[in-house]
Coordinates of C-alpha atoms and ligand atoms in Angstrom, one line a residue:
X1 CA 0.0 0.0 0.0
X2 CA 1.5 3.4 -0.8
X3 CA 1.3 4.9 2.5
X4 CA 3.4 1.9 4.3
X5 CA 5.6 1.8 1.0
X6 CA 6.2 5.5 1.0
X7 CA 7.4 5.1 4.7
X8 CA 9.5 2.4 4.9
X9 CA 11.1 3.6 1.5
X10 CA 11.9 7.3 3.1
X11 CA 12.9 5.4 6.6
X12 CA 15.9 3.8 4.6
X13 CA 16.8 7.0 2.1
X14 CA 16.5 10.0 4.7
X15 CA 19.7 9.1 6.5
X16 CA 21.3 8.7 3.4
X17 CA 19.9 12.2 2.0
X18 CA 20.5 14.3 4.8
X19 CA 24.0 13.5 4.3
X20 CA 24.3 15.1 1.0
X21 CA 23.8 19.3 0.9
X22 CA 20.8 19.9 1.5
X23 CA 19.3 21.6 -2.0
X24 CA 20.6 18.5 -3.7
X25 CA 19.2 16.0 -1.1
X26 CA 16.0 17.7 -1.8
X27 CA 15.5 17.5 -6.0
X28 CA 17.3 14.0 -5.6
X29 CA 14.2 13.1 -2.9
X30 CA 12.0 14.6 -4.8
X31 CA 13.4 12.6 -8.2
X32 CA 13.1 9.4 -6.7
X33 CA 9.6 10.3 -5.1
X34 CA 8.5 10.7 -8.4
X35 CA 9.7 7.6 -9.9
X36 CA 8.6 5.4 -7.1
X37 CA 4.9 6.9 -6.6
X38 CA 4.0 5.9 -9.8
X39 CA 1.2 3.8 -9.8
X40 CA 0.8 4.8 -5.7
X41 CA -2.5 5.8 -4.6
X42 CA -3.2 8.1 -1.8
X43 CA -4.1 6.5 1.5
X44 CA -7.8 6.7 2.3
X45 CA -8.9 8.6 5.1
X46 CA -12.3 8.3 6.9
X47 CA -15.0 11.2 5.3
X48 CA -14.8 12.1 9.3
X49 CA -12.2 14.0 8.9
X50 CA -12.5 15.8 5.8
X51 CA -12.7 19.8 6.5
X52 CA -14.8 22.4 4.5
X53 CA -13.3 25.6 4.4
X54 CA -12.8 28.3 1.5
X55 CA -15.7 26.9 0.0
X56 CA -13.5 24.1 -0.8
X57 CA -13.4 20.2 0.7
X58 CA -10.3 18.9 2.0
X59 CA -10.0 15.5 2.3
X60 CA -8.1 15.9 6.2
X61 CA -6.2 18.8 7.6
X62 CA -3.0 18.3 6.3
X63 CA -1.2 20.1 3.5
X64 CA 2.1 20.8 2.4
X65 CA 3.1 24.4 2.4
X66 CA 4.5 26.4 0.0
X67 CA 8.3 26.2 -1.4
X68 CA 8.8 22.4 -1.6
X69 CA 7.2 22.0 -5.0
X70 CA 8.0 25.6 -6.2
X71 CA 7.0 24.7 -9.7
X72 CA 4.6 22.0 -9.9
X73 CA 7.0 19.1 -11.0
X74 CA 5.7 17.0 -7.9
X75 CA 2.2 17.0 -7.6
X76 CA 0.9 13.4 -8.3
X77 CA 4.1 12.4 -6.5
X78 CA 2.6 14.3 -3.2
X79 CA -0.6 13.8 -3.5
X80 CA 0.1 9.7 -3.6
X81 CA 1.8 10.1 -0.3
X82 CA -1.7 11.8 0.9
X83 CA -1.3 15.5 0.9
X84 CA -5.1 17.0 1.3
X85 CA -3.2 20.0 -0.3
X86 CA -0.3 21.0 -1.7
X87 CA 0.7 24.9 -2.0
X88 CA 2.7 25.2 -5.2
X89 CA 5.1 27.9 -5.6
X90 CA 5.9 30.7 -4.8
X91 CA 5.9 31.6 -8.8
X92 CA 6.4 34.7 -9.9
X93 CA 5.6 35.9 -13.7
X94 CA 8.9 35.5 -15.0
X95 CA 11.2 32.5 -14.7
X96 CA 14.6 33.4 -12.0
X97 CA 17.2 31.6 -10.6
X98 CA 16.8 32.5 -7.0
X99 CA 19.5 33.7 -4.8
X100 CA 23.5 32.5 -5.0
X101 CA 24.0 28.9 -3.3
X102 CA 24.3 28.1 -0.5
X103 CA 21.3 29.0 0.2
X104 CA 19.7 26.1 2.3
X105 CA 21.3 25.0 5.7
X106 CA 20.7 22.4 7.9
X107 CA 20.2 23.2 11.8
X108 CA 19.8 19.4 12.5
X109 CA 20.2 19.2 16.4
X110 CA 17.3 22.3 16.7
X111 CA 15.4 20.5 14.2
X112 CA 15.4 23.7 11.7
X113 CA 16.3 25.2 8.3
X114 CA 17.8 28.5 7.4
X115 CA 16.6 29.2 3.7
X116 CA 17.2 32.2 1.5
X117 CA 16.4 30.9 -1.6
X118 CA 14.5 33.9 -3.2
X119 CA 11.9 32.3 -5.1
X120 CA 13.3 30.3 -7.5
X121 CA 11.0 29.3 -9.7
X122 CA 10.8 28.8 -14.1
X123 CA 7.4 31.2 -13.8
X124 CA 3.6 31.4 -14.0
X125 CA 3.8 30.3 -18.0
X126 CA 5.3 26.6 -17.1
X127 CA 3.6 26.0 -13.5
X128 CA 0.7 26.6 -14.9
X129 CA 1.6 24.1 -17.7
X130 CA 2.6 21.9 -15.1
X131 CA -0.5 22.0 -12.7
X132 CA -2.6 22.0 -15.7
X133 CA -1.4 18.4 -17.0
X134 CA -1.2 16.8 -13.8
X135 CA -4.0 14.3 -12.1
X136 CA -3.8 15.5 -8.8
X137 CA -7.2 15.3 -6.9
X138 CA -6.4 17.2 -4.0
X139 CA -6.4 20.9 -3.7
X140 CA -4.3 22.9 -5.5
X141 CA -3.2 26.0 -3.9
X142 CA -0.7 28.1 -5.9
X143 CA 1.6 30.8 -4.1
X144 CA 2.3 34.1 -6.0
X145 CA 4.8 36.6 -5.8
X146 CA 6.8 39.0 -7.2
X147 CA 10.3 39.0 -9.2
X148 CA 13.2 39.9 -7.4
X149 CA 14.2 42.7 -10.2
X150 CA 10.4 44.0 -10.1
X151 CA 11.2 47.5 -7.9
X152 CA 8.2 47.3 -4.9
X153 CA 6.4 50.1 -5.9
X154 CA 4.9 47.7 -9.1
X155 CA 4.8 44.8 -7.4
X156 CA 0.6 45.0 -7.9
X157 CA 1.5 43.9 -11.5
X158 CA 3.5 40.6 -10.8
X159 CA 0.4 39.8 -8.4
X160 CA -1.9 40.8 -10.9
X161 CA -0.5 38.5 -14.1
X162 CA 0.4 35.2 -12.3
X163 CA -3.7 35.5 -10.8
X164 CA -4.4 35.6 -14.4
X165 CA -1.9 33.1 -15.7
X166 CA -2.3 30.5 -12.9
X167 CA -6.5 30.9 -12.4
X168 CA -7.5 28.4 -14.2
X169 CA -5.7 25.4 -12.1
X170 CA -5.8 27.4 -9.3
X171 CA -7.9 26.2 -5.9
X172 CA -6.8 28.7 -3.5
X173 CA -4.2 31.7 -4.5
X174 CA -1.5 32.4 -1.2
X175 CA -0.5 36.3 -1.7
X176 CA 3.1 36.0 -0.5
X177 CA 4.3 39.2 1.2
X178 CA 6.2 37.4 4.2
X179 CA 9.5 35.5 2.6
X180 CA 12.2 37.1 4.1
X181 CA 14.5 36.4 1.0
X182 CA 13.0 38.7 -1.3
X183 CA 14.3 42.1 -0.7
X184 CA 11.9 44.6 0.5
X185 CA 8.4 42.1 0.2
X186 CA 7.9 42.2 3.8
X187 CA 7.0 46.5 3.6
X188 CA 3.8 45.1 1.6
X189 CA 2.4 44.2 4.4
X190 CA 2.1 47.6 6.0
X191 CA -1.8 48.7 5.7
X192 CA -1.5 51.0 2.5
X193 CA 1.1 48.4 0.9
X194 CA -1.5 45.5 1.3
X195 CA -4.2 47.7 0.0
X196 CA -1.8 48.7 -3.4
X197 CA -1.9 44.8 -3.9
X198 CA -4.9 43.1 -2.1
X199 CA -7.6 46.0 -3.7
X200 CA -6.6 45.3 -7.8
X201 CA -6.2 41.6 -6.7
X202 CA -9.8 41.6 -5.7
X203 CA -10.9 43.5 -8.8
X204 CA -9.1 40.9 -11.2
X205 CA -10.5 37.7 -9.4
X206 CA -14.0 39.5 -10.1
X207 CA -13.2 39.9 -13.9
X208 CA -11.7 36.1 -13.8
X209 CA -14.0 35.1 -11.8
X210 CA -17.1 35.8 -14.3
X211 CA -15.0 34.5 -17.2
X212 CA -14.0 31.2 -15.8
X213 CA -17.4 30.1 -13.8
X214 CA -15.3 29.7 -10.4
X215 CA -14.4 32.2 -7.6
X216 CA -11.1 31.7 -6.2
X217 CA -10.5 32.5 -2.2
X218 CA -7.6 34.9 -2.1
X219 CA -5.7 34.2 1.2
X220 CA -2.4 36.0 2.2
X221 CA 0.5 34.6 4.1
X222 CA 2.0 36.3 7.1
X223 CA 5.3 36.7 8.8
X224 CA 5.7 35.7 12.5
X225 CA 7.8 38.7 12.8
X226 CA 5.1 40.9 13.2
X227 CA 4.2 42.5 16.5
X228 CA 1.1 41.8 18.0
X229 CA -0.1 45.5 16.8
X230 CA 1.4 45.0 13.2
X231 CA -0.9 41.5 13.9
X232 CA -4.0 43.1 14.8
X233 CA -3.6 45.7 11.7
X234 CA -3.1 42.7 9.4
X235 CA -6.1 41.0 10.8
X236 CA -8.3 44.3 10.3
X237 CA -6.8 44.7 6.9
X238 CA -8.2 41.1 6.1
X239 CA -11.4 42.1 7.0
X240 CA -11.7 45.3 5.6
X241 CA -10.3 44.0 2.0
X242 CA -12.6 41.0 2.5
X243 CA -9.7 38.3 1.9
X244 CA -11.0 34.4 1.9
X245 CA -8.3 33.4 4.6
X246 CA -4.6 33.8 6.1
X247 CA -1.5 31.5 6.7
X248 CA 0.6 31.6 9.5
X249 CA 2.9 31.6 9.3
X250 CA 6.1 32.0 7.0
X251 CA 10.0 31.6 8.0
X252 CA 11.0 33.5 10.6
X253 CA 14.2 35.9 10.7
X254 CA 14.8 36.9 14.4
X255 CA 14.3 33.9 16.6
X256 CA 16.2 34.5 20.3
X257 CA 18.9 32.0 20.4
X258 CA 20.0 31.8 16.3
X259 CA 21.6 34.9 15.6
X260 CA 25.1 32.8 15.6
X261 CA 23.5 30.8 12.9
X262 CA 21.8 33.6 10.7
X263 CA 25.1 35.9 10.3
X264 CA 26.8 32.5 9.4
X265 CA 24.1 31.9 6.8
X266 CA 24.0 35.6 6.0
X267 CA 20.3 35.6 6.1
X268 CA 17.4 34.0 5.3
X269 CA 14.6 32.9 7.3
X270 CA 14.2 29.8 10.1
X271 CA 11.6 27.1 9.8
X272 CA 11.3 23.8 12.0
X273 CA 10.8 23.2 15.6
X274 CA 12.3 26.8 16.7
X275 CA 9.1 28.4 15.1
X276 CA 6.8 26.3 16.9
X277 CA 6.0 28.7 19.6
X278 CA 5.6 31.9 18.1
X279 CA 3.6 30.3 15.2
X280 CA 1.2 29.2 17.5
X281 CA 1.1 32.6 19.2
X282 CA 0.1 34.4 15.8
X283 CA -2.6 31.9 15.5
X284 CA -4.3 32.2 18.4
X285 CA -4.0 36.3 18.4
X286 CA -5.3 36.1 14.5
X287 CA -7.9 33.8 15.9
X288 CA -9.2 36.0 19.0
X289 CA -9.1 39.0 16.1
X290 CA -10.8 37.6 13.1
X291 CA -13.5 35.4 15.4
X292 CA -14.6 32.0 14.0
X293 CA -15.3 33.3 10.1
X294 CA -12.3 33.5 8.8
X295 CA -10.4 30.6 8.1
X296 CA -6.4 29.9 8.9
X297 CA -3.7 27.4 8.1
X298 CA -1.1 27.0 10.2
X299 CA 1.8 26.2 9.7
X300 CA 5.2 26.7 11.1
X301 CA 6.9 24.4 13.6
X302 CA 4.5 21.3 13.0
X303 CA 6.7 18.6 13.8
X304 CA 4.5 16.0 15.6
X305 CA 0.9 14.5 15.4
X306 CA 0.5 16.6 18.8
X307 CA 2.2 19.7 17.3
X308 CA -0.5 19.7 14.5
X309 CA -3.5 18.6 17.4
X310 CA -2.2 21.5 19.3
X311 CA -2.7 23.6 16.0
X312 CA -6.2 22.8 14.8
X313 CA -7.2 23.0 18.9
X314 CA -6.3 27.2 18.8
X315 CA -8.4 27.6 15.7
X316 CA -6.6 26.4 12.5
X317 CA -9.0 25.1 9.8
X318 CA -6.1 23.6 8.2
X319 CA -2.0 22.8 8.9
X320 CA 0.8 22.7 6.5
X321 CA 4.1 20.8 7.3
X322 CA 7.9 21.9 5.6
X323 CA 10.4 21.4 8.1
X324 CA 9.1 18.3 10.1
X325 CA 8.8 16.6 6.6
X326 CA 12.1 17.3 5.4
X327 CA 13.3 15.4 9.1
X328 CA 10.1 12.8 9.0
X329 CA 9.3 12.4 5.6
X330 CA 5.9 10.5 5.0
X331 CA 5.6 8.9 8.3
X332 CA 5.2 12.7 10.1
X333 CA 2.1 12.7 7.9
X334 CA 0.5 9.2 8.8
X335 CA 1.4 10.0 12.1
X336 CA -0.7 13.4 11.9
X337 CA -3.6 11.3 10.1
X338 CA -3.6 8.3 12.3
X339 CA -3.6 10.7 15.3
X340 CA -6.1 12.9 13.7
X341 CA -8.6 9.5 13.7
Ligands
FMN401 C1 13.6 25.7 1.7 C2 12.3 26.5 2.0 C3 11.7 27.2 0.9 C4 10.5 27.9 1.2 N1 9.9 28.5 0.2 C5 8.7 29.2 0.4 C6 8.1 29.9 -0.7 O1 8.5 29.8 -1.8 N2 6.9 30.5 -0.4 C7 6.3 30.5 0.9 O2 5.3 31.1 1.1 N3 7.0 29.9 1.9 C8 8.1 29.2 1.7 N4 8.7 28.6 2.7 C9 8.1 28.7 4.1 C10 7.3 27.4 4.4 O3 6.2 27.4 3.5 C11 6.7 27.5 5.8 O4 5.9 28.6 5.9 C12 7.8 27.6 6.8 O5 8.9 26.8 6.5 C13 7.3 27.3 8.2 O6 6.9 26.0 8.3 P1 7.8 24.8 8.9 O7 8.4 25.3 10.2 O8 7.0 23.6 9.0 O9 8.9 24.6 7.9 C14 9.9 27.9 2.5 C15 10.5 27.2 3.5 C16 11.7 26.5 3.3 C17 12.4 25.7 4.4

């Protein structure tokens, strides 16, 4: 059965891959993932635990968030292992390399990852290709941003043509202001920046909306590096601009106790178990601001069935693993489902 084969398969390779650097252990993972899952089906999970939300059904809670499968190479690969979503991306219009490597570092005794890889992604054109042709019957949520070379003050427009290019195959769109790796994304999520993006966003997905017979939820995805008033703007700003949903939360670029290990990497954001806590305080502040309507994923720090019970318990509608699945692989996730019973 694919859910036992997929585990015992990644039990033997993972010690084997985290030996190599860690941007080639990922494709090479990925690679064989792909060969293997051929012919793999995706566990079945009891109807119990399927979860409406954004007007949408997910099969079960558990997603994988955004940056593993930046282009949408991997999707029938991730949805065999049982991904109730995958977030594809981040894409921007135009194809980039991302930043200089190394750009992906290991913090194995904390659990955690430093990334600044800077959206690297071959663009809205070929994902959309990509998601288009593949059988998939999970949700599809696709992550948008904006190129590196785009200067801020047009970043509305990078928004604007991967929501066109990308509608079509698109369940849920994740407006990514929070990476930490692009310069300058994180000022568009001050009130009037959010606005410049989230108002012609709106107005598009109307237009698209008529055209194509489905209405997209528009979610964005937060830093955890917002203060709890920056929060509580963000949270009004959802509301007043009517946004389906938020994610919380992205990498994080000032956690107490790894400064040593983010001048060594010379930036970038951490993931993984040092996230856990402050993830699950932005939750539960979003959730005490945007009352019961408004749905969040969580993510960030989800690195054990009781992480991701803890999660859904303060008011997530859905979670998203990264980090605990790069360390877990697979059996992280039929440890969430099994748990999740
Ligand atoms: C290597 C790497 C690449 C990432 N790329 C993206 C990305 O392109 N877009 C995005 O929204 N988040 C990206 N993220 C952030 C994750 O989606 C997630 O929000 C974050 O890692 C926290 O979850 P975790 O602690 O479970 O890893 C990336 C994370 C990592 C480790």
């Amino acid at each position: 059965m694919a859910a036992g084969a997929a585990s015992r398969l990644a039990h033997l390779a993972l010690p084997l891959l985290q030996r190599l650097p860690p941007e080639t252990a990922h494709a090479l993972g990925l690679r064989a993932l792909k060969l293997l899952a051929r012919g793999w089906a995706a566990p079945p999970v009891p109807a119990t635990l399927a979860v409406q939300a954004l007007g949408l059904r997910f099969a079960h809670p558990v997603g994988l968030a955004a940056g593993f499968d930046k282009d949408g190479d991997y999707l029938d690969a991730l949805g065999a292992l049982g991904f109730s979503h995958v977030e594809i991306g981040t894409v921007t219009p135009r194809p980039q390399p991302g930043n200089p490597r190394p750009r992906l570092f290991r913090l194995r005794g904390a659990g955690a990852l430093i990334n600044r890889m800077g959206f690297n992604n071959r663009g809205a054109d070929y994902v959309a290709a990509r998601v288009a042709g593949a059988g998939y019957r999970g949700i599809r949520g696709l992550s948008i941003g904006k190129n590196a070379d785009t200067p801020l003050e047009r970043a509305a427009d990078d928004y604007l043509a991967c929501l066109r290019t990308l509608y079509a195959v698109a369940d849920y769109f994740a407006i990514n202001v929070s990476s930490p790796n692009t310069q300058g994304l994180r000022a568009l999520q001050g009130s009037d920046a959010l606005a410049g993006i989230v108002e012609p966003l709106q107005e598009e997905r109307e237009r698209l909306a008529a055209r194509h017979g489905k209405r997209v939820p528009l979610l964005v995805k937060i830093s955890p590096d917002l203060d709890d008033a920056a929060l509580r703007a963000m949270a009004a700003a959802v509301r007043s601009h009517a946004l389906d949903g938020v994610i919380a939360t992205n990498t994080s670029t000032q956690v107490d106790g790894f400064e040593r290990e983010l001048a060594k990497s010379r930036g970038g954001g951490i993931s993984g178990a040092p996230l856990r806590t402050r993830a699950l305080e932005v939750l539960r502040l979003l959730r005490v601001e945007l009352g019961g309507a408004i749905p969040i994923i969580g993510v960030g720090g989800l690195m054990s069935a009781d992480d991701v019970r803890t999660r859904l318990a303060a008011g997530a509608s859905l979670v998203q693993l990264y980090t605990g699945f790069v360390y877990r692989g697979p059996a992280l996730l039929h440890e969430c489902l099994r748990d999740l019973h």
